[in-house]
Coordinates of C-alpha atoms (C1' of nucleotides) in Angstrom, one line a residue:
Chain A
M739 CA 7.5 -1.9 9.2
L740 CA 8.2 -4.8 11.6
D741 CA 5.4 -6.2 13.6
I742 CA 5.5 -4.4 16.8
K743 CA 3.6 -7.3 18.7
R744 CA 6.5 -9.3 18.1
L745 CA 9.0 -6.8 19.4
R746 CA 6.8 -6.7 22.6
T747 CA 6.5 -10.5 22.9
E748 CA 9.8 -11.6 21.9
P749 CA 12.3 -8.5 22.2
E750 CA 15.6 -10.5 22.4
L751 CA 15.1 -12.6 19.5
V752 CA 14.0 -9.7 17.2
A753 CA 17.2 -7.7 18.6
Q754 CA 19.4 -10.8 17.6
A755 CA 17.9 -10.9 14.2
L756 CA 18.5 -7.3 13.6
L757 CA 22.0 -7.4 14.9
R758 CA 22.5 -9.8 11.7
K759 CA 21.5 -7.0 9.5
G760 CA 23.9 -4.9 11.4
V761 CA 21.3 -2.9 13.6
T762 CA 21.8 -2.5 17.0
L763 CA 18.4 -2.1 18.7
D764 CA 18.3 -0.4 22.2
L765 CA 16.0 -2.8 24.2
D766 CA 16.1 -0.7 27.1
N767 CA 14.9 2.3 25.5
F768 CA 12.1 0.6 23.6
Q769 CA 10.8 -1.3 26.7
Q770 CA 10.8 2.1 28.5
L771 CA 8.9 3.8 25.9
E772 CA 6.4 0.6 25.7
A773 CA 5.9 0.8 29.4
K774 CA 5.0 4.7 29.2
R775 CA 2.7 4.1 26.1
K776 CA 1.0 1.5 27.9
S777 CA 0.1 3.3 30.9
V778 CA -0.6 6.4 29.1
Q779 CA -2.9 4.7 26.6
V780 CA -4.8 2.9 29.2
S781 CA -5.6 6.1 30.9
S782 CA -6.3 8.1 28.1
E783 CA -8.8 5.6 26.7
G784 CA -10.4 5.2 30.1
L785 CA -11.0 9.1 30.3
Q786 CA -12.4 9.0 26.6
A787 CA -14.7 6.5 27.5
E788 CA -16.1 8.6 30.7
K789 CA -16.5 11.7 28.6
K790 CA -18.6 9.7 26.0
K791 CA -20.7 8.3 28.7
A792 CA -21.4 11.9 30.1
S793 CA -22.1 13.0 26.8
K794 CA -24.7 10.3 26.2
L795 CA -26.3 10.9 29.6
I796 CA -27.0 14.4 28.4
G797 CA -28.6 13.1 25.5
Q798 CA -30.8 10.9 27.5
F799 CA -31.9 13.6 29.8
V800 CA -32.8 15.9 26.8
A801 CA -34.6 13.1 25.3
Q802 CA -36.7 12.6 28.8
G803 CA -37.7 16.2 28.5
L804 CA -35.3 18.4 30.3
T805 CA -33.8 21.3 28.7
V806 CA -30.1 21.4 27.6
D807 CA -29.0 23.4 30.4
Q808 CA -30.6 21.2 33.0
A809 CA -29.2 18.1 31.5
K810 CA -25.7 19.8 31.5
E811 CA -26.3 20.7 35.0
K812 CA -26.8 17.2 36.2
V813 CA -23.6 15.9 34.8
A814 CA -21.5 19.0 35.3
E815 CA -19.7 17.3 38.2
Q816 CA -18.7 14.4 36.1
L817 CA -17.4 16.7 33.4
K818 CA -15.5 19.0 35.7
D819 CA -11.7 18.7 35.0
L820 CA -12.3 15.8 32.5
D821 CA -11.4 18.2 29.4
Q822 CA -8.1 19.4 31.0
Q823 CA -7.2 16.0 31.8
L824 CA -8.1 14.5 28.6
A825 CA -6.3 16.9 26.5
A826 CA -3.1 16.5 28.7
S827 CA -3.2 12.6 28.3
A828 CA -4.1 12.8 24.6
E829 CA -1.1 14.9 24.0
A830 CA 1.0 12.5 25.9
L831 CA -0.1 9.5 24.3
Q832 CA 0.4 11.1 20.8
Q833 CA 3.9 12.0 21.8
V834 CA 5.0 8.5 23.0
Q835 CA 3.2 7.1 19.8
N836 CA 5.3 9.3 17.7
E837 CA 8.5 8.3 19.4
I838 CA 7.7 4.5 19.0
E839 CA 6.7 5.1 15.3
A840 CA 9.8 7.0 14.7
L841 CA 11.9 4.1 16.0
M842 CA 9.9 1.4 14.2
L843 CA 10.5 3.2 10.9
T844 CA 14.3 3.0 11.3
L845 CA 14.3 -0.6 11.8
P846 CA 14.7 -2.9 8.8
N847 CA 13.0 -6.4 8.0
L848 CA 14.5 -9.3 9.8
P849 CA 16.5 -11.8 7.7
H850 CA 15.0 -15.2 7.0
A851 CA 16.5 -18.2 8.7
S852 CA 18.1 -19.3 5.3
V853 CA 20.0 -16.2 4.9
P854 CA 23.8 -16.5 5.5
D855 CA 25.5 -14.4 8.3
G856 CA 28.0 -11.7 6.9
K857 CA 28.4 -7.9 6.8
S858 CA 29.0 -7.2 3.2
E859 CA 29.1 -8.4 -0.3
E860 CA 32.0 -10.5 0.5
Q861 CA 30.0 -12.9 2.5
N862 CA 27.2 -13.3 -0.2
L863 CA 27.0 -16.7 -1.5
E864 CA 27.3 -18.0 -4.8
V865 CA 24.5 -20.7 -5.5
A866 CA 24.8 -21.2 -9.2
R867 CA 27.0 -20.2 -12.2
V868 CA 25.2 -20.4 -15.5
G869 CA 27.0 -19.9 -19.0
Q870 CA 30.6 -19.6 -20.0
P871 CA 32.4 -16.3 -20.3
R872 CA 33.5 -16.1 -23.8
A873 CA 37.2 -16.2 -24.6
F874 CA 38.4 -13.2 -26.7
D875 CA 41.3 -13.3 -29.2
F876 CA 41.5 -9.6 -29.4
P877 CA 41.5 -6.9 -26.7
V878 CA 37.9 -6.2 -25.3
L879 CA 36.4 -2.8 -25.2
D880 CA 34.0 -1.6 -22.7
H881 CA 30.5 -0.5 -23.7
V882 CA 31.6 3.2 -23.8
S883 CA 34.3 2.7 -26.2
L884 CA 32.1 0.6 -28.7
G885 CA 29.5 3.0 -28.6
E886 CA 31.4 6.2 -28.7
R887 CA 33.5 4.9 -31.6
R888 CA 30.3 4.9 -33.8
Q889 CA 28.8 8.1 -32.0
Q890 CA 25.9 6.1 -30.7
L891 CA 26.6 6.4 -27.1
D892 CA 27.0 10.1 -26.1
F893 CA 27.5 11.1 -22.8
E894 CA 29.1 14.5 -23.6
S895 CA 25.6 15.6 -25.1
A896 CA 23.8 14.1 -22.1
G897 CA 26.2 15.9 -19.9
R898 CA 25.5 19.3 -21.6
L899 CA 21.8 18.7 -21.8
T900 CA 21.5 17.7 -18.2
G901 CA 24.8 16.9 -15.9
S902 CA 26.8 13.9 -15.2
R903 CA 25.3 10.5 -14.9
F904 CA 23.0 10.8 -17.6
A905 CA 23.3 9.0 -21.2
L906 CA 22.2 9.7 -24.6
M907 CA 21.7 6.8 -26.9
R908 CA 21.3 7.0 -30.7
H909 CA 20.6 4.9 -33.7
E910 CA 21.2 1.2 -33.4
I911 CA 22.1 1.4 -29.8
A912 CA 18.9 3.3 -29.0
Q913 CA 17.0 0.7 -30.9
M914 CA 18.7 -2.2 -29.0
H915 CA 17.9 -0.6 -25.9
R916 CA 14.1 -0.3 -27.0
A917 CA 14.4 -3.9 -28.3
L918 CA 15.5 -5.3 -24.8
G919 CA 12.7 -3.6 -23.0
Q920 CA 10.0 -5.2 -25.3
F921 CA 11.6 -8.7 -25.3
M922 CA 11.5 -8.8 -21.5
L923 CA 8.1 -7.8 -21.1
D924 CA 6.9 -9.9 -23.8
L925 CA 8.6 -12.9 -21.9
H926 CA 7.1 -12.0 -18.5
I927 CA 3.7 -11.5 -20.0
E928 CA 3.6 -14.5 -22.3
Q929 CA 5.7 -17.1 -20.8
H930 CA 5.6 -16.2 -17.0
G931 CA 2.1 -15.2 -16.5
Y932 CA 2.6 -11.5 -15.3
E933 CA 0.0 -8.8 -15.9
L934 CA 1.2 -5.7 -17.7
V935 CA 0.9 -2.5 -15.9
N936 CA 1.9 1.0 -16.9
V937 CA 2.8 3.0 -13.9
P938 CA 2.9 6.7 -13.0
V939 CA 6.6 7.6 -12.5
I940 CA 5.7 10.3 -10.0
V941 CA 4.2 9.4 -6.7
N942 CA 3.4 11.0 -3.5
D943 CA 5.0 10.8 -0.2
Q944 CA 2.5 8.2 1.4
T945 CA 3.4 5.7 -1.5
L946 CA 6.9 5.9 -0.8
Y947 CA 6.4 5.4 2.9
G948 CA 4.3 2.1 1.9
T949 CA 7.3 0.4 0.5
G950 CA 9.7 1.8 2.9
Q951 CA 11.9 4.3 0.9
L952 CA 10.7 7.0 3.3
P953 CA 11.4 8.3 5.6
K954 CA 14.9 6.7 5.8
F955 CA 16.0 7.0 2.5
A956 CA 14.9 10.4 1.2
E957 CA 18.4 11.5 -0.2
D958 CA 18.3 8.8 -2.6
L959 CA 15.2 10.2 -4.2
F960 CA 14.4 13.1 -6.5
R961 CA 11.7 15.2 -5.1
L962 CA 9.8 17.5 -7.2
S963 CA 9.8 21.4 -6.4
V964 CA 6.2 21.6 -6.5
E965 CA 3.8 22.2 -3.5
Q966 CA 2.6 18.5 -3.4
P967 CA 5.1 16.1 -2.0
Y968 CA 5.9 14.4 -5.3
Y969 CA 8.8 12.2 -5.9
L970 CA 10.2 10.6 -9.1
I971 CA 10.0 6.7 -8.5
P972 CA 13.3 4.9 -7.8
T973 CA 11.8 1.6 -9.2
A974 CA 8.5 0.6 -10.5
E975 CA 8.3 -1.6 -7.5
V976 CA 7.0 1.5 -5.5
P977 CA 3.7 2.1 -7.6
L978 CA 3.2 -1.9 -8.4
T979 CA 3.5 -2.9 -4.7
N980 CA 1.3 0.1 -3.5
L981 CA -1.4 -1.1 -6.2
L982 CA -3.1 -3.2 -3.2
R983 CA -2.8 -0.6 -0.5
D984 CA -5.7 -0.6 1.9
S985 CA -7.5 -3.6 0.3
I986 CA -8.7 -7.0 1.4
V987 CA -8.8 -9.5 -1.4
E988 CA -10.0 -13.0 -1.7
P989 CA -8.0 -15.8 -1.7
E990 CA -8.7 -16.9 -5.4
Q991 CA -7.7 -13.5 -6.6
L992 CA -4.1 -14.6 -5.6
P993 CA -1.4 -14.5 -6.6
F994 CA -1.0 -11.1 -8.1
K995 CA 1.8 -10.9 -10.6
F996 CA 2.6 -7.5 -12.2
T997 CA 5.2 -6.4 -14.6
A998 CA 6.0 -3.0 -15.7
H999 CA 8.6 -1.2 -17.9
S1000 CA 9.5 2.1 -16.3
L1001 CA 11.7 4.9 -16.0
C1002 CA 13.7 5.0 -12.8
F1003 CA 15.3 7.7 -11.1
R1004 CA 18.0 7.7 -8.3
S1005 CA 20.0 10.6 -6.9
E1006 CA 22.7 8.2 -6.1
A1007 CA 23.8 10.2 -3.3
G1008 CA 26.7 8.9 -1.5
S1009 CA 28.0 6.9 -4.5
Y1010 CA 30.2 9.8 -5.9
G1011 CA 33.3 8.2 -7.9
R1012 CA 31.7 4.7 -8.2
D1013 CA 31.1 3.6 -11.8
T1014 CA 31.5 7.0 -13.1
R1015 CA 32.4 5.7 -16.4
G1016 CA 29.4 4.4 -18.7
M1017 CA 25.8 3.4 -18.3
I1018 CA 26.2 1.2 -15.0
R1019 CA 25.0 3.8 -12.6
Q1020 CA 22.8 6.5 -13.9
H1021 CA 20.5 9.0 -12.5
Q1022 CA 17.9 8.0 -15.1
F1023 CA 17.5 4.4 -16.2
E1024 CA 14.9 1.8 -17.4
K1025 CA 14.0 -1.3 -15.7
V1026 CA 11.4 -4.1 -16.3
E1027 CA 10.1 -4.9 -13.0
L1028 CA 8.5 -8.0 -11.6
V1029 CA 6.2 -7.8 -8.4
Q1030 CA 4.2 -10.4 -6.7
L1031 CA 1.7 -10.3 -4.0
V1032 CA 1.0 -13.9 -2.6
A1033 CA -0.2 -15.6 0.5
A1034 CA 2.0 -15.8 3.3
D1035 CA 2.9 -19.3 3.1
Q1036 CA 3.6 -19.1 -0.7
S1037 CA 6.3 -16.5 -0.7
Y1038 CA 9.1 -18.5 -0.5
Q1039 CA 8.3 -20.6 -3.4
A1040 CA 7.3 -17.5 -5.2
L1041 CA 10.8 -16.0 -4.5
E1042 CA 12.5 -19.0 -6.4
E1043 CA 10.0 -19.0 -9.2
M1044 CA 10.5 -15.1 -9.6
T1045 CA 14.2 -15.3 -9.7
A1046 CA 14.1 -18.0 -12.2
H1047 CA 11.8 -15.6 -14.2
A1048 CA 14.6 -13.0 -14.2
E1049 CA 17.2 -15.6 -15.0
N1050 CA 15.3 -16.7 -17.9
V1051 CA 15.9 -13.4 -19.6
L1052 CA 19.6 -13.9 -19.3
K1053 CA 19.4 -17.4 -20.6
A1054 CA 17.4 -16.3 -23.4
L1055 CA 20.0 -13.8 -24.4
E1056 CA 22.8 -16.3 -23.7
L1057 CA 24.5 -14.1 -21.1
P1058 CA 26.9 -15.7 -18.6
Y1059 CA 25.7 -15.0 -15.2
R1060 CA 25.9 -16.1 -11.5
K1061 CA 23.2 -16.2 -8.9
M1062 CA 24.1 -15.0 -5.4
L1063 CA 22.5 -15.3 -2.1
L1064 CA 22.8 -12.2 -0.2
C1065 CA 24.2 -12.3 3.3
A1066 CA 22.0 -10.5 6.1
G1067 CA 24.4 -7.5 6.3
D1068 CA 24.3 -6.7 2.6
M1069 CA 20.4 -7.0 2.2
G1070 CA 18.1 -4.2 1.4
F1071 CA 15.9 -2.4 4.1
A1072 CA 12.7 -4.3 3.4
A1073 CA 13.9 -7.5 2.3
A1074 CA 13.8 -10.8 4.3
K1075 CA 15.7 -12.8 1.8
T1076 CA 17.5 -11.7 -1.8
Y1077 CA 18.9 -13.1 -4.6
D1078 CA 21.2 -10.9 -6.8
L1079 CA 22.0 -12.0 -10.6
E1080 CA 25.3 -10.8 -11.6
V1081 CA 25.9 -10.6 -15.4
W1082 CA 29.5 -11.2 -16.8
L1083 CA 31.1 -8.0 -18.0
P1084 CA 34.4 -8.8 -20.0
S1085 CA 35.7 -5.3 -19.7
Q1086 CA 35.7 -5.5 -15.9
N1087 CA 36.5 -9.3 -16.1
T1088 CA 34.0 -9.9 -13.1
Y1089 CA 30.2 -10.2 -12.4
R1090 CA 28.1 -7.1 -11.8
E1091 CA 24.6 -7.0 -10.6
I1092 CA 21.9 -6.7 -13.1
S1093 CA 18.9 -8.0 -11.0
S1094 CA 17.7 -8.3 -7.2
C1095 CA 15.0 -10.4 -6.5
S1096 CA 13.5 -10.0 -2.7
N1097 CA 11.0 -11.5 -0.6
C1098 CA 10.0 -8.6 1.7
E1099 CA 7.3 -10.9 3.5
D1100 CA 4.8 -8.8 5.5
F1101 CA 7.1 -5.8 5.9
Q1102 CA 5.7 -3.7 3.5
T1103 CA 2.2 -5.0 3.3
R1104 CA 1.7 -4.2 6.9
R1105 CA 1.9 -0.7 6.4
L1106 CA 0.3 -1.0 3.2
Q1107 CA -2.8 -2.5 4.8
A1108 CA -2.6 -5.2 1.8
R1109 CA -4.4 -8.3 3.1
V1110 CA -6.0 -11.4 1.9
R1111 CA -9.2 -12.9 3.9
V1112 CA -8.2 -16.3 5.5
D1113 CA -10.9 -18.1 7.2
G1114 CA -12.8 -14.7 7.4
K1115 CA -10.0 -13.0 8.9
P1116 CA -7.7 -10.6 7.2
Q1117 CA -4.1 -11.5 7.0
A1118 CA -1.2 -9.6 5.5
L1119 CA 0.0 -10.6 2.2
H1120 CA 3.7 -11.2 1.4
S1121 CA 5.2 -8.9 -1.1
L1122 CA 8.2 -9.7 -3.6
N1123 CA 10.0 -7.6 -6.3
G1124 CA 12.7 -8.4 -8.6
S1125 CA 14.3 -6.7 -11.7
G1126 CA 13.6 -8.4 -15.0
L1127 CA 15.9 -6.9 -15.7
A1128 CA 17.7 -3.6 -15.8
V1129 CA 17.6 -2.5 -19.3
G1130 CA 20.6 -0.3 -19.4
R1131 CA 22.8 -2.7 -17.8
T1132 CA 21.4 -5.5 -20.0
L1133 CA 22.5 -3.4 -23.0
V1134 CA 25.8 -2.9 -21.5
A1135 CA 26.4 -6.8 -21.1
V1136 CA 25.1 -7.5 -24.5
L1137 CA 27.3 -4.9 -26.0
E1138 CA 30.3 -6.2 -24.3
N1139 CA 29.7 -10.0 -24.5
Y1140 CA 28.7 -9.8 -28.0
Q1141 CA 31.5 -7.7 -29.3
Q1142 CA 33.6 -8.5 -32.4
A1143 CA 37.4 -7.7 -33.6
D1144 CA 36.2 -5.0 -35.8
G1145 CA 34.0 -3.3 -33.1
S1146 CA 30.6 -4.5 -34.3
V1147 CA 28.3 -6.2 -32.0
L1148 CA 26.2 -9.4 -33.1
V1149 CA 22.5 -9.1 -32.0
P1150 CA 21.4 -12.3 -29.8
K1151 CA 19.3 -14.6 -31.6
A1152 CA 16.2 -13.9 -29.1
L1153 CA 16.5 -10.2 -29.7
Q1154 CA 16.6 -10.1 -33.6
P1155 CA 12.8 -10.3 -34.0
Y1156 CA 12.5 -7.1 -32.0
M1157 CA 15.3 -5.5 -34.3
R1158 CA 13.6 -6.3 -37.5
G1159 CA 15.9 -9.4 -38.0
V1160 CA 19.0 -7.2 -37.7
E1161 CA 21.9 -9.5 -36.8
R1162 CA 24.8 -7.2 -36.2
I1163 CA 25.1 -3.5 -35.1
L1164 CA 28.0 -0.9 -34.9
A1165 CA 29.4 -2.4 -38.3
P1166 CA 32.5 -0.2 -39.3
Chain B
rG247 C1' -8.1 27.9 -15.4
rG248 C1' -13.6 29.1 -14.6
rA249 C1' -18.8 27.2 -13.1
rG250 C1' -21.8 23.6 -10.8
rG251 C1' -22.5 18.3 -8.2
rA252 C1' -20.8 14.2 -5.4
rG253 C1' -17.7 11.2 -2.0
rU254 C1' -21.1 6.5 4.0
rG255 C1' -19.3 -1.2 5.0
rG256 C1' -17.7 -5.9 -0.7
rC257 C1' -21.5 -3.3 -3.8
rA258 C1' -26.2 -0.4 -3.9
rG259 C1' -28.3 3.1 -0.7
rA260 C1' -30.7 5.8 3.9
rG261 C1' -29.4 9.1 7.7
rC262 C1' -28.1 15.7 8.0
rG263 C1' -26.6 17.5 16.0
rG264 C1' -28.2 13.1 20.7
rU265 C1' -27.6 5.5 23.8
rU266 C1' -25.8 5.6 15.0
rG267 C1' -20.3 1.6 13.7
rA268 C1' -24.4 3.3 11.2
rA269 C1' -31.5 1.7 8.6
rU270 C1' -32.4 -1.2 4.2
rG271 C1' -31.6 -4.4 -0.1
rC272 C1' -27.9 -7.4 -2.9
rA273 C1' -23.7 -10.3 -2.0
rC274 C1' -21.4 -13.5 1.5
rC275 C1' -21.5 -17.5 5.8
rG276 C1' -24.3 -20.9 9.1
rG277 C1' -29.2 -23.3 10.0
rU278 C1' -34.6 -25.2 9.0
rC279 C1' -37.1 -27.2 5.0
rU280 C1' -36.0 -30.6 0.3
rU281 C1' -34.1 -37.2 -2.6
rG282 C1' -30.7 -33.0 -4.3
rA283 C1' -30.7 -27.9 -5.9
rA284 C1' -33.5 -23.4 -6.1
rA285 C1' -37.0 -20.7 -3.6
rA286 C1' -38.9 -19.5 1.2
rC287 C1' -37.7 -18.7 6.4
rC288 C1' -34.2 -18.1 10.9
rG289 C1' -29.4 -16.5 12.6
rG290 C1' -24.8 -14.4 11.5
rC291 C1' -21.7 -10.9 8.8
rG292 C1' -16.6 -3.9 8.6
rA293 C1' -11.6 -2.5 9.6
rG294 C1' -7.5 -0.6 12.9
rG295 C1' -5.6 -0.7 17.6
rG296 C1' -5.5 -1.3 23.5
rU297 C1' -6.4 -4.5 27.6
rG298 C1' -7.1 -9.3 29.4
rA299 C1' -4.8 -16.3 30.6
rA300 C1' -9.9 -16.0 28.3
rA301 C1' -14.8 -14.7 28.0
rG302 C1' -14.9 -10.0 27.4
rU303 C1' -14.2 -4.9 27.5
rC304 C1' -12.5 -0.1 25.9
rC305 C1' -10.7 3.5 22.0
rU306 C1' -10.5 5.2 16.9
rC307 C1' -12.5 5.1 11.8
rC308 C1' -18.8 7.6 7.3
rG309 C1' -12.7 10.9 1.4
rC310 C1' -8.2 13.7 4.3
rG311 C1' -7.1 17.6 7.9
rA312 C1' -8.5 21.4 11.3
rG313 C1' -12.5 23.8 14.1
rU314 C1' -17.5 24.5 16.6
rU315 C1' -20.2 21.7 20.6
rC316 C1' -21.3 18.3 26.9
rG317 C1' -22.1 15.4 22.2
rA318 C1' -20.5 15.5 14.8
rA319 C1' -21.4 10.7 9.3
rU320 C1' -24.7 15.1 10.3
rC321 C1' -22.6 22.4 11.3
rU322 C1' -18.0 25.6 9.7
rC323 C1' -13.1 26.1 7.1
rG324 C1' -9.0 24.1 4.1
rC325 C1' -7.3 20.1 1.0
rC326 C1' -7.9 15.8 -2.1
rU327 C1' -10.4 12.7 -5.6
rC328 C1' -14.5 11.7 -9.0
rC329 C1' -18.7 13.6 -12.3
rU330 C1' -21.1 17.4 -15.6
rC331 C1' -20.4 22.0 -18.5
rC332 C1' -17.0 26.1 -20.7
rG333 C1' -11.9 27.2 -21.7
rC334 C1' -6.9 25.6 -23.0
rC335 C1' -3.8 21.4 -24.6
rA336 C1' -0.6 16.4 -26.2

RNA sequence: GGAGGAGUGGCAGAGCGGUUGAAUGCACCGGUCUUGAAAACCGGCGAGGGUGAAAGUCCUCCGCGAGUUCGAAUCUCGCCUCCUCCGCCA
């Protein structure tokens, strides 16, 4: 959530920044609401103060020896009509505040100054290109053909067991998938200094409000049909970032660096017809997530580091990729600055997103009340999240980039220790 | 699932209807003393929000939500979490 104080003090600036994200803020409406809120809140709190005083007065009289009825008699004049006014005033206040809150919840984070203008992914900026796409002297297969040829990728069974956009992996492909997750976790724990966390994949609505998935993006989530407001997580970012909710930490505890390997669930509403073939876009997938909670003045350095941590996975697996700086209009709701990593997919002859690393600044932590004590005063932390990496898409990239003419797939050197030394899978 | 018990500030722990945002201790910060440190002593020390140029001032918060009352940390109801015992279970 945006800082409402900023909206009050520099509304034009905020509106301009929002425009870069493609959001038009009705300033007149906002300022009207604010004016109303101010007057109603001042009078409401004034009435409340009056009532408190009167009640305390009764207490004093009783302490001096009057009976309760006598005491009430003495302040009856003051209390007259107060209740009615107060009730009306409190209700009015609640209503304006609800309206303002509802408005605030729809506003995305502001883009950082270093983020380029742009409406969609066409305006994203390529900032680095690493590795050379391999030249193939045979017709390349996509991962679906590679996997189905040996009955190790089975979308038909998954479709029967559940429905579309689910995958079933077997044997060597299932093993490689598992190995990838373990390999990534170890890298982040041992080389990059992250703490391993095993998170629940079901969370309540409050948690999803904290990171900004609710209320705006409810249709992207799977909600459980139980009495409680329980949802499947769309990413481990949700539980990891919420770990520091309602807490004030000491500066020396920073930075918090969490990693988790989890299942992720997305309803993918509104993406019918996109990436329908294969494992690129699934309702259920695995991801190794990186989350950092850092001091406000450290977050942009942390973003560079965290992106490098994700890149190190691709480098270790020797997968060609490029690093994109997202333009303002293509960024997510909570992000102030985002780098996407896109891996080369030979079958599509293009780069496809495999990681997204964002600095959310204090957009999430403000709601979460995740703070650090600086000079005795609580200050909102900055939160960052990044995929390190999406495991299913990494599997796709390995299968396709390491494929051989006979339909087999070489195992990347770095992955072999995680597959008991196996050097090749899907051999004919 | 059944039966009991408990949720108060960073922690421990009082308060169980009246000027209580909350005693006391520990921790923490500042000071006195000391060559220095420790001890001792003195003082300070929750969060969120409103208003104000500021000093200040006001509101809210004792797990969460309703209710009773002029007044609730204290009473009533519902929910959540944790602990103990029984049952079931991976």
